[in-house]
Amino acid sequence: MKPRPVAALVFLALVPAAAQPIPEAQADQRARALLAQMTLPEKIGQLSQLFYGIGPTPSDPIELVRSGSVGSFLFVTDPATTNRLQHIAVEQSPHHIPLLFGFDVVHGFHTIFPVPLALAASWDPALIRAVQSLAAREAAAVGVRWTFAPMVDIARDPRWGRIVEGAGEDPVLGSAIARAQVQGFQGPYIGAPDHVIACVKHFAGYGAADGGRDYDSSYIPDTLLWNVYLRPFEAAVQAGVGTLMSAYMDLNDVPATGNRFLLDDVLRKTWGFRGFVVSDAFSVRDLATHGFARDPADAALRALTAGVDMDMGSMTFARQLPALVQQNRVSRDRIDEAVRLILIAKIRLGLFEHPFVDEARAPQVFNDPATRRQARLAAARSAVLLRNEHSALPLNPNLASLAVLGPLADSSSDILGSWSFAGASAPAQTILQALRARLPNARIDYAPGVQLRRRFPSMFDALFGIKHPTPWSPAQARTELDRAVSLARAASTVVLVLGEAQEMSGETGSRSSLDLPGDQEKLLEAVAAAGKPTVLVVLAGRPLNLSWASAHIPAILDVWYPGVEGASATADLLFGDAVPGGKLPVTFPRSAGQIPVYYAHNLTHEPETALDFTSRYQDELTSPLYPFGYGLSYTTFSFSHLRLDKPAVPAGSTIIGSVDVANTGSRPGDEVVQIYVHQRSGSASRPVRELKFFERVSLAPGESKTVRFSLGRSDLAYWSSATRSWVNEPSAFDLWAGADSNAPLHATFDVTP
Ligand code: NOJ
């Protein structure tokens, strides 16, 4: 093929993406036509993705692009570079195939939104869709048309650092959020202007890593795999997600990247996924590290034949596939199939017609005030009010003096959370700054009190050159703690901001404990002893052990990592300009010793309520500190009139119900109506409760709404390990409606044969 005239390309570049969907069948035809002209090395190039700008690059990337030896880059985030590389690809490479630039647009690109676990706490899929659509717009403006998100790994072990990147412990909440994210990122169709193609990850079971240790093996019984861990992936596939990433770890002894059961039997044959699969970074190479593949050639062979289409970062496909094809160990058809799927994605994204971006447009997109407003709203809607004794919150805006204490109170980076590398170049406002801005006439003093530091450094420190302050000497540490306590004594009110520094959660951010890191518990208890009205603001990427705080600090507001507008949103919440309405997407244990603790567990032979079994631990309650679905408001709500349209339904039919929810307090606020179900008998034991429906509703004081729900075949079906199939079984069912997973309002119905 001859190079296309440059002028035509420049003209085409000004239109950002396909303004009309390119039908899949048409994209397929074009892909096949192109494929017929490509050489084997070029095809293998399309299967190879490289890091750019971080980590080691195997050889000259420009030359690799020119020769068609690479089809995709990750971590290129500025439009001048995407354009420069793209010009080489479409003007100089043999068949002018555009590059696909990918990046972890996890919770914002330039404008950093709350972390995914926080967004999940909003229980607001519409908000999440809107947020990811804005994130996509910013990414697309620089030429990044592929995000490695959503991360939909269910996590029931909060020691696992990456719990922050997902939607928590529940498959129904997780599936709703997975769908919303796919729709937000991709828009109405793959290739929609200002949108990106999504990549659901990490397939599958990464969240069940042994001991919560990142990358460690997962052992997941079939019942949990089908009923829990795979559900959000299936939801993403049904929502039309364009790509999927295989996970790092062994799943039941078979590494996910070489796992044919996952990548072929489940993904392609059972769910009918038609997009392409990318490995996680270096995980093709690592099939040998796991002790699974014999050598790099075997790793390439097994990843490709299991169903991986693109090798992220490791160049194992690039180095091994030519010889494997020559030796007839890998079929040309399998290579063609992988290339075809990747080309279809590039065609549907409109990259052939519009490979470049308008570099002048990116700053305009970044500076859209509507995006910042959405970030502030998202942060406010994600916060969870855990405790509020005697209406300690909201604070009186006329307070005379405030001590703002804690190592996270004046941090502009921790507030963003992980995966914020391409975030706003101007630092985010800190909570201290936001409170100063909110109370211009009050006396506000600040002390960090303690320092925060990981015992073992994060890999991101080295990759991005992140520097940490020099540790205090023991004498300095004493002085700083004393200073914080004396400020607390002198102030009329105290806001303590405690939790985890940014790099304490996320990838390689697993912890063996859920305690407040460092000396923060000491600071907390010393400040509380000062006896002033105290509010604890928690900044963290996971449930923390807040047991002492929950007994002694009147008000606790968990804002997670709330993002670039997180400080202003926190001030809005503390002073009542916004009302907390978020709910926990994950159970808060009393301590790490309770893990795993999640609401949808099965009954034991001796329920907890029996006399001698008030606790199944002899030294700790069985109940968690805060249950799944829990969160308070500045107002109060009541639930009533739980009704079902019939007392019994035949298996496979739908039952319709409704419940009234009323705002019984004096402020407007939001409640999340939650419906839980329990199947009383069947071919297998079922969890005590499972979330089946939720809806976040806004209510004015005194207002009441009737919320309707329906439970159909798929809601009442489960995968039975006895029959090894999906079943809709006749049984009596319990149903509860209310504000969290302990909701008391109860009804029953029967499913009949
Ligand atoms: C490794 C992570 O596991 C994955 O989530 C991410 O998308 C890739 N690196 C690329 O950054």
PDB file of N, CA and C in Angstrom, residues 47 63 214 240 369 396 562 596:
ATOM      1  N   LEU A  47      -0.572  -7.198  17.621  1.00  0.00           N
ATOM      2  CA  LEU A  47      -0.843  -7.906  18.884  1.00  0.00           C
ATOM      3  C   LEU A  47       0.060  -7.422  20.012  1.00  0.00           C
ATOM      4  N   GLU A  63      11.023   3.536  15.562  1.00  0.00           N
ATOM      5  CA  GLU A  63      11.317   2.561  14.513  1.00  0.00           C
ATOM      6  C   GLU A  63      10.299   1.419  14.533  1.00  0.00           C
ATOM      7  N   ASP A 214      -1.393  -8.530  47.198  1.00  0.00           N
ATOM      8  CA  ASP A 214      -1.522  -8.233  45.778  1.00  0.00           C
ATOM      9  C   ASP A 214      -0.779  -9.266  44.943  1.00  0.00           C
ATOM     10  N   GLY A 240     -21.891  -4.202  26.404  1.00  0.00           N
ATOM     11  CA  GLY A 240     -21.184  -3.932  25.146  1.00  0.00           C
ATOM     12  C   GLY A 240     -19.745  -3.499  25.306  1.00  0.00           C
ATOM     13  N   PRO A 369     -15.650  24.223  33.277  1.00  0.00           N
ATOM     14  CA  PRO A 369     -16.096  24.307  34.680  1.00  0.00           C
ATOM     15  C   PRO A 369     -17.174  23.280  35.023  1.00  0.00           C
ATOM     16  N   ASN A 396     -21.574  24.378  63.025  1.00  0.00           N
ATOM     17  CA  ASN A 396     -22.102  25.740  63.011  1.00  0.00           C
ATOM     18  C   ASN A 396     -21.146  26.628  62.204  1.00  0.00           C
ATOM     19  N   PRO A 562     -11.483  11.660  47.722  1.00  0.00           N
ATOM     20  CA  PRO A 562     -12.604  12.296  47.017  1.00  0.00           C
ATOM     21  C   PRO A 562     -12.239  13.066  45.752  1.00  0.00           C
ATOM     22  N   PRO A 596     -12.464 -12.968  56.225  1.00  0.00           N
ATOM     23  CA  PRO A 596     -13.454 -12.216  55.467  1.00  0.00           C
ATOM     24  C   PRO A 596     -14.756 -12.051  56.245  1.00  0.00           C
TER      25      PRO A 596
END
